Amino acid sequence: MNQPSPTPGGGVAAPQPHTLAAFEAAKGFMPRDEGLALYAAAAEAGALGLPLLEVGTYCGRSTLLLADAARAAGVPALTVDHHRGSEEQQPGWEYHDPEVVDPVVGAMDTLPTFRRTLHAAGLEEHVIALVGRSPRVAALWGTPLGLVFIDGGHTEEHASADYEGWTPHLAPGGLLVIHDVFPDPADGGQAPHHLHERALASGAYGPGPATGSLRVLRRR
Ligand code: SAH
Ligand code: MG
């Protein structure tokens, strides 16, 4: 099922080499093969001429790839995060990084690192950062989207709110991409897997490529 999207010229859509280098150097939680699959999906969705949306910016690792695809397609990439980190990224938890704590307020703040990452890669103008809780932003949303990439909070509550808030805005033919889908509970948390099953069971999506824990579904 590893079939990256073809480009009009017949090749596989790939990010600019300097974007891929920036992606690999950025803090974050996505391996290269999944990043390339995300880029290919974003490149395909970009052809719809609609914005590409990410839930879960963190330090901008995956955002770089959406931004590069958005640049190529002439559409904006939107990325939503409150920048205070998920449960498992808080001090004392497995994925905590003390470098992204704001010493003044004593809480996580990934926004400065994200902005530096995007600026250094020269992709700032292609991205609109939405800083806030995903369901609160989604509740105000009214524009069709070409791609919805769900990589935010991994509790059942957060994951379902992302699905319910954003997928109604996905245009026909648009792509729903879900990260951290682990069918075997031994490999990771189950909330993203449940979203994937829910999306398939809804009948609104056709199955698409799977790469690592990344799943791509096409809106009918
Ligand atoms: N896409 C990133 C990783 C995202 S980590 C990468 O490629 O590296 C998950 C992010 O989701 C965290 O930054 C956290 O702050 C954010 N998040 C979790 N729950 C959220 C919510 N309800 N609203 C907005 N952001 C949320
Ligand atoms: Mg993830």
CSV table of N, CA, C and O in Angstrom, one decimal, residues 52-175:
chain,number,residue,atom,x,y,z
A,52,LEU,N,-4.3,23.7,3.1
A,52,LEU,CA,-4.0,22.4,3.8
A,52,LEU,C,-3.9,22.7,5.3
A,52,LEU,O,-3.3,23.7,5.7
A,53,LEU,N,-4.5,21.9,6.1
A,53,LEU,CA,-4.6,22.1,7.5
A,53,LEU,C,-4.0,21.0,8.3
A,53,LEU,O,-4.2,19.8,8.1
A,54,GLU,N,-3.1,21.4,9.3
A,54,GLU,CA,-2.5,20.5,10.3
A,54,GLU,C,-3.0,20.8,11.7
A,54,GLU,O,-3.1,22.0,12.1
A,55,VAL,N,-3.3,19.8,12.4
A,55,VAL,CA,-3.6,19.9,13.9
A,55,VAL,C,-2.4,19.3,14.6
A,55,VAL,O,-2.1,18.1,14.4
A,56,GLY,N,-1.6,20.1,15.3
A,56,GLY,CA,-0.4,19.6,16.0
A,56,GLY,C,0.8,20.1,15.4
A,56,GLY,O,1.5,19.4,14.6
A,57,THR,N,1.1,21.4,15.6
A,57,THR,CA,2.3,22.1,15.0
A,57,THR,C,3.6,21.6,15.7
A,57,THR,O,4.6,21.4,15.0
A,58,TYR,N,3.6,21.6,17.0
A,58,TYR,CA,4.7,21.4,17.9
A,58,TYR,C,5.9,22.3,17.4
A,58,TYR,O,5.6,23.6,17.4
A,59,CYS,N,7.0,21.8,17.0
A,59,CYS,CA,8.1,22.7,16.6
A,59,CYS,C,8.2,22.9,15.1
A,59,CYS,O,9.2,23.4,14.6
A,60,GLY,N,7.2,22.4,14.4
A,60,GLY,CA,7.1,22.7,12.9
A,60,GLY,C,7.8,21.6,12.0
A,60,GLY,O,7.9,21.9,10.8
A,61,ARG,N,8.1,20.5,12.6
A,61,ARG,CA,8.8,19.5,11.8
A,61,ARG,C,7.9,19.1,10.6
A,61,ARG,O,8.3,19.2,9.4
A,62,SER,N,6.7,18.6,10.8
A,62,SER,CA,5.8,18.2,9.7
A,62,SER,C,5.3,19.4,9.0
A,62,SER,O,5.0,19.4,7.8
A,63,THR,N,5.1,20.5,9.7
A,63,THR,CA,4.6,21.8,9.0
A,63,THR,C,5.5,22.2,7.9
A,63,THR,O,5.1,22.7,6.8
A,64,LEU,N,6.9,21.9,8.0
A,64,LEU,CA,7.8,22.3,6.9
A,64,LEU,C,7.4,21.6,5.6
A,64,LEU,O,7.4,22.2,4.5
A,65,LEU,N,7.0,20.4,5.7
A,65,LEU,CA,6.6,19.6,4.5
A,65,LEU,C,5.3,20.1,3.9
A,65,LEU,O,5.2,20.3,2.7
A,66,LEU,N,4.3,20.4,4.8
A,66,LEU,CA,3.1,21.0,4.3
A,66,LEU,C,3.3,22.3,3.7
A,66,LEU,O,2.7,22.7,2.6
A,67,ALA,N,4.2,23.1,4.3
A,67,ALA,CA,4.5,24.4,3.8
A,67,ALA,C,5.1,24.3,2.4
A,67,ALA,O,4.8,25.1,1.5
A,68,ASP,N,6.0,23.4,2.2
A,68,ASP,CA,6.7,23.2,0.9
A,68,ASP,C,5.7,22.8,-0.2
A,68,ASP,O,5.7,23.4,-1.3
A,69,ALA,N,4.8,21.9,0.2
A,69,ALA,CA,3.7,21.5,-0.8
A,69,ALA,C,2.8,22.7,-1.1
A,69,ALA,O,2.3,22.9,-2.2
A,70,ALA,N,2.5,23.4,0.0
A,70,ALA,CA,1.6,24.6,-0.2
A,70,ALA,C,2.2,25.6,-1.1
A,70,ALA,O,1.5,26.2,-2.0
A,71,ARG,N,3.5,25.8,-0.9
A,71,ARG,CA,4.3,26.8,-1.8
A,71,ARG,C,4.1,26.4,-3.2
A,71,ARG,O,3.8,27.1,-4.1
A,72,ALA,N,4.4,25.1,-3.5
A,72,ALA,CA,4.4,24.6,-4.9
A,72,ALA,C,3.0,24.7,-5.5
A,72,ALA,O,2.8,24.9,-6.7
A,73,ALA,N,1.9,24.5,-4.6
A,73,ALA,CA,0.6,24.5,-5.1
A,73,ALA,C,0.0,25.9,-5.1
A,73,ALA,O,-1.1,26.1,-5.7
A,74,GLY,N,0.6,26.9,-4.5
A,74,GLY,CA,0.1,28.2,-4.4
A,74,GLY,C,-1.1,28.3,-3.5
A,74,GLY,O,-2.0,29.1,-3.7
A,75,VAL,N,-1.2,27.5,-2.4
A,75,VAL,CA,-2.2,27.6,-1.4
A,75,VAL,C,-1.6,27.8,-0.1
A,75,VAL,O,-0.4,27.6,0.1
A,76,PRO,N,-2.3,28.3,0.9
A,76,PRO,CA,-1.7,28.4,2.3
A,76,PRO,C,-1.8,27.1,3.0
A,76,PRO,O,-2.6,26.2,2.9
A,77,ALA,N,-0.8,26.9,3.9
A,77,ALA,CA,-0.8,25.8,4.9
A,77,ALA,C,-1.2,26.5,6.2
A,77,ALA,O,-0.7,27.5,6.6
A,78,LEU,N,-2.2,25.8,6.9
A,78,LEU,CA,-2.6,26.3,8.2
A,78,LEU,C,-2.2,25.3,9.2
A,78,LEU,O,-2.3,24.1,9.0
A,79,THR,N,-1.8,25.8,10.4
A,79,THR,CA,-1.4,24.8,11.4
A,79,THR,C,-1.8,25.3,12.8
A,79,THR,O,-1.7,26.4,13.2
A,80,VAL,N,-2.5,24.4,13.5
A,80,VAL,CA,-3.2,24.7,14.8
A,80,VAL,C,-2.5,24.1,15.9
A,80,VAL,O,-2.2,22.9,15.9
A,81,ASP,N,-2.2,24.8,17.0
A,81,ASP,CA,-1.6,24.3,18.2
A,81,ASP,C,-1.8,25.3,19.3
A,81,ASP,O,-1.6,26.5,19.0
A,82,HIS,N,-2.0,24.9,20.5
A,82,HIS,CA,-2.0,25.9,21.6
A,82,HIS,C,-0.5,26.1,22.1
A,82,HIS,O,-0.3,27.0,22.9
A,83,HIS,N,0.4,25.3,21.6
A,83,HIS,CA,1.8,25.3,21.9
A,83,HIS,C,2.2,25.1,23.3
A,83,HIS,O,3.3,25.4,23.7
A,84,ARG,N,1.3,24.5,24.1
A,84,ARG,CA,1.6,24.2,25.5
A,84,ARG,C,1.9,22.7,25.6
A,84,ARG,O,2.1,22.3,26.8
A,85,GLY,N,1.9,22.0,24.5
A,85,GLY,CA,2.3,20.6,24.6
A,85,GLY,C,1.1,19.6,25.0
A,85,GLY,O,0.2,20.0,25.7
A,86,SER,N,1.3,18.4,24.5
A,86,SER,CA,0.3,17.3,24.8
A,86,SER,C,0.7,16.8,26.2
A,86,SER,O,1.7,17.1,26.8
A,87,GLU,N,-0.2,15.9,26.7
A,87,GLU,CA,0.0,15.3,28.1
A,87,GLU,C,1.4,14.7,28.2
A,87,GLU,O,2.1,14.9,29.2
A,88,GLU,N,1.7,13.9,27.2
A,88,GLU,CA,3.0,13.1,27.3
A,88,GLU,C,4.2,13.9,27.1
A,88,GLU,O,5.3,13.4,27.1
A,89,GLN,N,4.0,15.3,26.8
A,89,GLN,CA,5.2,16.2,26.6
A,89,GLN,C,5.4,17.1,27.8
A,89,GLN,O,6.3,17.9,27.8
A,90,GLN,N,4.6,16.9,28.8
A,90,GLN,CA,4.7,17.8,30.0
A,90,GLN,C,5.9,17.3,30.8
A,90,GLN,O,6.4,16.2,30.7
A,91,PRO,N,6.5,18.2,31.7
A,91,PRO,CA,7.6,17.8,32.5
A,91,PRO,C,7.4,16.6,33.3
A,91,PRO,O,6.3,16.4,33.9
A,92,GLY,N,8.4,15.7,33.3
A,92,GLY,CA,8.3,14.4,34.0
A,92,GLY,C,7.7,13.3,33.1
A,92,GLY,O,7.8,12.1,33.5
A,93,TRP,N,7.2,13.6,31.9
A,93,TRP,CA,6.7,12.6,31.0
A,93,TRP,C,7.7,12.2,29.9
A,93,TRP,O,8.6,12.9,29.7
A,94,GLU,N,7.3,11.1,29.3
A,94,GLU,CA,8.3,10.5,28.3
A,94,GLU,C,8.8,11.4,27.2
A,94,GLU,O,10.0,11.3,26.9
A,95,TYR,N,7.9,12.2,26.7
A,95,TYR,CA,8.4,13.0,25.5
A,95,TYR,C,8.7,14.5,25.9
A,95,TYR,O,8.6,15.4,25.0
A,96,HIS,N,9.0,14.7,27.1
A,96,HIS,CA,9.3,16.1,27.5
A,96,HIS,C,10.7,16.6,27.0
A,96,HIS,O,11.6,15.8,27.1
A,97,ASP,N,10.7,17.8,26.5
A,97,ASP,CA,12.0,18.4,26.1
A,97,ASP,C,12.1,19.7,26.9
A,97,ASP,O,11.4,20.7,26.6
A,98,PRO,N,13.1,19.8,27.9
A,98,PRO,CA,13.2,21.0,28.7
A,98,PRO,C,13.6,22.2,27.9
A,98,PRO,O,13.4,23.4,28.4
A,99,GLU,N,14.1,22.1,26.6
A,99,GLU,CA,14.4,23.2,25.8
A,99,GLU,C,13.2,24.0,25.4
A,99,GLU,O,13.3,25.1,24.9
A,100,VAL,N,12.0,23.4,25.4
A,100,VAL,CA,10.8,24.1,25.0
A,100,VAL,C,9.9,24.5,26.1
A,100,VAL,O,8.7,24.7,26.0
A,101,VAL,N,10.6,24.8,27.2
A,101,VAL,CA,9.9,25.4,28.4
A,101,VAL,C,10.2,26.9,28.4
A,101,VAL,O,11.3,27.3,28.2
A,102,ASP,N,9.1,27.7,28.5
A,102,ASP,CA,9.3,29.2,28.7
A,102,ASP,C,9.7,29.4,30.2
A,102,ASP,O,8.8,29.2,31.0
A,103,PRO,N,10.9,29.9,30.5
A,103,PRO,CA,11.3,30.0,31.8
A,103,PRO,C,10.5,31.1,32.6
A,103,PRO,O,10.4,31.1,33.8
A,104,VAL,N,10.0,32.1,31.8
A,104,VAL,CA,9.3,33.2,32.4
A,104,VAL,C,8.0,32.7,33.0
A,104,VAL,O,7.6,33.0,34.1
A,105,VAL,N,7.2,32.0,32.2
A,105,VAL,CA,5.9,31.5,32.7
A,105,VAL,C,6.0,30.1,33.3
A,105,VAL,O,5.0,29.7,33.9
A,106,GLY,N,7.1,29.4,33.1
A,106,GLY,CA,7.2,28.1,33.6
A,106,GLY,C,6.3,27.0,33.0
A,106,GLY,O,5.9,26.1,33.6
A,107,ALA,N,6.0,27.2,31.7
A,107,ALA,CA,5.2,26.2,31.0
A,107,ALA,C,5.8,26.0,29.6
A,107,ALA,O,6.6,26.8,29.2
A,108,MET,N,5.4,24.9,29.0
A,108,MET,CA,5.9,24.7,27.6
A,108,MET,C,5.5,25.8,26.7
A,108,MET,O,4.3,26.3,26.8
A,109,ASP,N,6.3,26.1,25.8
A,109,ASP,CA,5.9,27.0,24.7
A,109,ASP,C,6.8,26.7,23.4
A,109,ASP,O,7.9,27.0,23.3
A,110,THR,N,6.1,25.9,22.5
A,110,THR,CA,6.9,25.5,21.3
A,110,THR,C,6.8,26.6,20.2
A,110,THR,O,7.4,26.4,19.1
A,111,LEU,N,6.0,27.6,20.4
A,111,LEU,CA,5.8,28.6,19.3
A,111,LEU,C,7.1,29.3,18.9
A,111,LEU,O,7.4,29.4,17.7
A,112,PRO,N,8.0,29.7,19.8
A,112,PRO,CA,9.3,30.4,19.3
A,112,PRO,C,10.1,29.4,18.5
A,112,PRO,O,10.7,29.8,17.5
A,113,THR,N,10.2,28.2,18.9
A,113,THR,CA,11.0,27.2,18.2
A,113,THR,C,10.4,26.9,16.8
A,113,THR,O,11.1,26.9,15.8
A,114,PHE,N,9.1,26.8,16.8
A,114,PHE,CA,8.4,26.6,15.5
A,114,PHE,C,8.7,27.8,14.6
A,114,PHE,O,9.0,27.6,13.4
A,115,ARG,N,8.6,29.0,15.1
A,115,ARG,CA,8.8,30.2,14.2
A,115,ARG,C,10.2,30.2,13.6
A,115,ARG,O,10.5,30.6,12.5
A,116,ARG,N,11.2,29.9,14.5
A,116,ARG,CA,12.6,29.9,14.0
A,116,ARG,C,12.8,28.8,12.9
A,116,ARG,O,13.5,29.1,11.9
A,117,THR,N,12.2,27.7,13.2
A,117,THR,CA,12.3,26.6,12.2
A,117,THR,C,11.8,27.0,10.8
A,117,THR,O,12.4,26.8,9.8
A,118,LEU,N,10.6,27.6,10.8
A,118,LEU,CA,10.0,28.0,9.6
A,118,LEU,C,10.7,29.1,8.9
A,118,LEU,O,10.9,29.1,7.7
A,119,HIS,N,11.2,30.1,9.7
A,119,HIS,CA,11.9,31.2,9.2
A,119,HIS,C,13.2,30.7,8.5
A,119,HIS,O,13.6,31.1,7.4
A,120,ALA,N,14.0,29.9,9.2
A,120,ALA,CA,15.2,29.4,8.7
A,120,ALA,C,15.1,28.6,7.4
A,120,ALA,O,15.9,28.6,6.5
A,121,ALA,N,13.9,28.0,7.2
A,121,ALA,CA,13.7,27.2,6.0
A,121,ALA,C,13.1,28.1,4.8
A,121,ALA,O,12.9,27.6,3.7
A,122,GLY,N,12.9,29.4,5.1
A,122,GLY,CA,12.4,30.3,4.1
A,122,GLY,C,10.9,30.0,3.7
A,122,GLY,O,10.5,30.3,2.6
A,123,LEU,N,10.1,29.4,4.6
A,123,LEU,CA,8.8,29.0,4.3
A,123,LEU,C,7.7,29.8,5.0
A,123,LEU,O,6.5,29.4,4.9
A,124,GLU,N,8.1,30.8,5.8
A,124,GLU,CA,7.2,31.5,6.6
A,124,GLU,C,6.0,32.0,5.9
A,124,GLU,O,4.8,32.0,6.4
A,125,GLU,N,6.2,32.6,4.7
A,125,GLU,CA,5.0,33.2,4.0
A,125,GLU,C,4.0,32.2,3.5
A,125,GLU,O,2.9,32.7,3.1
A,126,HIS,N,4.3,31.0,3.6
A,126,HIS,CA,3.3,30.0,3.1
A,126,HIS,C,2.4,29.4,4.2
A,126,HIS,O,1.6,28.5,4.0
A,127,VAL,N,2.7,29.8,5.5
A,127,VAL,CA,2.0,29.2,6.6
A,127,VAL,C,1.3,30.2,7.4
A,127,VAL,O,1.8,31.3,7.7
A,128,ILE,N,0.1,29.9,7.8
A,128,ILE,CA,-0.7,30.7,8.8
A,128,ILE,C,-0.8,29.8,10.1
A,128,ILE,O,-1.4,28.7,10.1
A,129,ALA,N,-0.2,30.3,11.1
A,129,ALA,CA,-0.2,29.6,12.4
A,129,ALA,C,-1.4,30.1,13.2
A,129,ALA,O,-1.7,31.3,13.4
A,130,LEU,N,-2.2,29.1,13.7
A,130,LEU,CA,-3.4,29.4,14.5
A,130,LEU,C,-3.0,28.9,15.9
A,130,LEU,O,-2.8,27.7,16.1
A,131,VAL,N,-3.0,29.8,16.8
A,131,VAL,CA,-2.5,29.5,18.2
A,131,VAL,C,-3.8,29.4,19.1
A,131,VAL,O,-4.4,30.4,19.4
A,132,GLY,N,-4.1,28.2,19.5
A,132,GLY,CA,-5.3,28.0,20.3
A,132,GLY,C,-5.7,26.6,20.4
A,132,GLY,O,-5.0,25.7,19.7
A,133,ARG,N,-6.7,26.3,21.1
A,133,ARG,CA,-7.2,24.9,21.2
A,133,ARG,C,-7.9,24.5,19.9
A,133,ARG,O,-8.8,25.3,19.5
A,134,SER,N,-7.6,23.4,19.4
A,134,SER,CA,-8.1,23.0,18.1
A,134,SER,C,-9.6,23.0,18.0
A,134,SER,O,-10.2,23.6,17.0
A,135,PRO,N,-10.4,22.5,19.0
A,135,PRO,CA,-11.9,22.6,18.8
A,135,PRO,C,-12.4,24.0,18.8
A,135,PRO,O,-13.4,24.2,18.2
A,136,ARG,N,-11.7,24.9,19.5
A,136,ARG,CA,-12.2,26.3,19.6
A,136,ARG,C,-12.0,26.9,18.2
A,136,ARG,O,-12.8,27.8,17.8
A,137,VAL,N,-10.9,26.6,17.6
A,137,VAL,CA,-10.6,27.2,16.3
A,137,VAL,C,-11.6,26.6,15.2
A,137,VAL,O,-12.2,27.3,14.4
A,138,ALA,N,-11.7,25.3,15.3
A,138,ALA,CA,-12.6,24.6,14.4
A,138,ALA,C,-14.0,25.1,14.4
A,138,ALA,O,-14.7,25.2,13.4
A,139,ALA,N,-14.5,25.4,15.7
A,139,ALA,CA,-15.8,25.9,15.8
A,139,ALA,C,-16.1,27.2,15.1
A,139,ALA,O,-17.2,27.5,14.8
A,140,LEU,N,-15.0,27.9,14.8
A,140,LEU,CA,-15.2,29.2,14.0
A,140,LEU,C,-14.9,29.1,12.5
A,140,LEU,O,-15.0,30.0,11.8
A,141,TRP,N,-14.5,27.8,12.1
A,141,TRP,CA,-14.0,27.7,10.7
A,141,TRP,C,-15.2,27.6,9.7
A,141,TRP,O,-16.2,27.1,10.0
A,142,GLY,N,-14.9,28.1,8.5
A,142,GLY,CA,-16.0,28.1,7.5
A,142,GLY,C,-15.5,27.9,6.1
A,142,GLY,O,-16.2,28.0,5.1
A,143,THR,N,-14.2,27.6,5.9
A,143,THR,CA,-13.6,27.5,4.6
A,143,THR,C,-13.3,26.0,4.2
A,143,THR,O,-12.8,25.3,5.1
A,144,PRO,N,-13.6,25.6,3.0
A,144,PRO,CA,-13.3,24.2,2.6
A,144,PRO,C,-11.8,24.0,2.6
A,144,PRO,O,-11.0,24.9,2.3
A,145,LEU,N,-11.4,22.8,3.0
A,145,LEU,CA,-10.0,22.4,3.1
A,145,LEU,C,-9.6,21.3,2.1
A,145,LEU,O,-10.4,20.4,1.9
A,146,GLY,N,-8.4,21.3,1.6
A,146,GLY,CA,-8.0,20.3,0.7
A,146,GLY,C,-7.4,19.1,1.4
A,146,GLY,O,-7.3,18.0,0.9
A,147,LEU,N,-6.8,19.4,2.6
A,147,LEU,CA,-6.2,18.3,3.4
A,147,LEU,C,-6.4,18.6,4.9
A,147,LEU,O,-6.2,19.8,5.3
A,148,VAL,N,-6.7,17.6,5.6
A,148,VAL,CA,-6.8,17.7,7.1
A,148,VAL,C,-5.8,16.7,7.6
A,148,VAL,O,-6.0,15.5,7.4
A,149,PHE,N,-4.8,17.2,8.3
A,149,PHE,CA,-3.8,16.3,8.9
A,149,PHE,C,-3.9,16.3,10.4
A,149,PHE,O,-3.7,17.3,11.0
A,150,ILE,N,-4.3,15.2,11.0
A,150,ILE,CA,-4.6,15.1,12.4
A,150,ILE,C,-3.4,14.5,13.2
A,150,ILE,O,-3.1,13.3,13.0
A,151,ASP,N,-2.7,15.4,13.9
A,151,ASP,CA,-1.5,14.9,14.7
A,151,ASP,C,-1.4,15.8,16.0
A,151,ASP,O,-0.3,16.2,16.4
A,152,GLY,N,-2.6,15.9,16.6
A,152,GLY,CA,-2.6,16.8,17.8
A,152,GLY,C,-2.6,15.9,19.1
A,152,GLY,O,-1.8,15.0,19.2
A,153,GLY,N,-3.5,16.2,20.0
A,153,GLY,CA,-3.6,15.4,21.3
A,153,GLY,C,-4.0,14.0,21.0
A,153,GLY,O,-4.8,13.7,20.1
A,154,HIS,N,-3.4,13.1,21.7
A,154,HIS,CA,-3.7,11.7,21.5
A,154,HIS,C,-4.6,11.0,22.5
A,154,HIS,O,-4.6,9.8,22.6
A,155,THR,N,-5.3,11.8,23.3
A,155,THR,CA,-6.3,11.2,24.1
A,155,THR,C,-7.5,11.0,23.2
A,155,THR,O,-7.7,11.6,22.2
A,156,GLU,N,-8.4,10.1,23.6
A,156,GLU,CA,-9.7,9.8,22.9
A,156,GLU,C,-10.4,11.2,22.7
A,156,GLU,O,-11.0,11.5,21.7
A,157,GLU,N,-10.5,11.9,23.8
A,157,GLU,CA,-11.2,13.2,23.8
A,157,GLU,C,-10.7,14.2,22.8
A,157,GLU,O,-11.4,14.7,22.0
A,158,HIS,N,-9.4,14.4,22.8
A,158,HIS,CA,-8.8,15.3,21.9
A,158,HIS,C,-8.8,14.8,20.4
A,158,HIS,O,-9.2,15.6,19.5
A,159,ALA,N,-8.5,13.6,20.2
A,159,ALA,CA,-8.5,13.0,18.9
A,159,ALA,C,-9.9,13.1,18.3
A,159,ALA,O,-10.1,13.5,17.1
A,160,SER,N,-11.0,12.7,19.0
A,160,SER,CA,-12.3,12.8,18.4
A,160,SER,C,-12.8,14.2,18.2
A,160,SER,O,-13.4,14.5,17.2
A,161,ALA,N,-12.4,15.1,19.1
A,161,ALA,CA,-12.7,16.5,18.9
A,161,ALA,C,-12.1,17.1,17.6
A,161,ALA,O,-12.7,17.9,16.8
A,162,ASP,N,-10.8,16.6,17.3
A,162,ASP,CA,-10.2,17.1,16.1
A,162,ASP,C,-10.9,16.5,14.8
A,162,ASP,O,-11.2,17.3,13.9
A,163,TYR,N,-11.3,15.3,14.9
A,163,TYR,CA,-12.0,14.6,13.8
A,163,TYR,C,-13.4,15.3,13.6
A,163,TYR,O,-13.7,15.7,12.5
A,164,GLU,N,-14.1,15.5,14.7
A,164,GLU,CA,-15.4,16.1,14.6
A,164,GLU,C,-15.4,17.6,14.2
A,164,GLU,O,-16.3,18.1,13.5
A,165,GLY,N,-14.3,18.3,14.6
A,165,GLY,CA,-14.2,19.7,14.3
A,165,GLY,C,-13.8,20.0,12.9
A,165,GLY,O,-14.2,21.0,12.3
A,166,TRP,N,-12.9,19.2,12.4
A,166,TRP,CA,-12.2,19.6,11.1
A,166,TRP,C,-12.7,18.8,9.9
A,166,TRP,O,-12.8,19.4,8.8
A,167,THR,N,-13.0,17.5,10.0
A,167,THR,CA,-13.4,16.8,8.8
A,167,THR,C,-14.6,17.2,8.1
A,167,THR,O,-14.7,17.1,6.9
A,168,PRO,N,-15.6,17.9,8.8
A,168,PRO,CA,-16.7,18.4,8.0
A,168,PRO,C,-16.3,19.5,7.0
A,168,PRO,O,-17.0,19.8,6.0
A,169,HIS,N,-15.1,20.0,7.1
A,169,HIS,CA,-14.6,21.1,6.2
A,169,HIS,C,-13.8,20.5,5.1
A,169,HIS,O,-13.3,21.3,4.2
A,170,LEU,N,-13.6,19.2,5.1
A,170,LEU,CA,-12.8,18.6,4.0
A,170,LEU,C,-13.6,18.5,2.7
A,170,LEU,O,-14.7,18.0,2.7
A,171,ALA,N,-13.0,19.1,1.7
A,171,ALA,CA,-13.7,19.1,0.4
A,171,ALA,C,-13.8,17.7,-0.2
A,171,ALA,O,-12.9,16.9,0.0
A,172,PRO,N,-14.8,17.5,-1.1
A,172,PRO,CA,-14.8,16.2,-1.8
A,172,PRO,C,-13.5,16.0,-2.6
A,172,PRO,O,-13.0,17.0,-3.2
A,173,GLY,N,-12.9,14.8,-2.5
A,173,GLY,CA,-11.6,14.6,-3.2
A,173,GLY,C,-10.4,15.0,-2.3
A,173,GLY,O,-9.3,14.7,-2.7
A,174,GLY,N,-10.7,15.6,-1.2
A,174,GLY,CA,-9.7,16.1,-0.3
A,174,GLY,C,-9.1,14.9,0.5
A,174,GLY,O,-9.7,13.8,0.6
A,175,LEU,N,-8.0,15.1,1.2
A,175,LEU,CA,-7.3,14.0,1.9
A,175,LEU,C,-7.4,14.2,3.4
A,175,LEU,O,-7.1,15.3,3.9
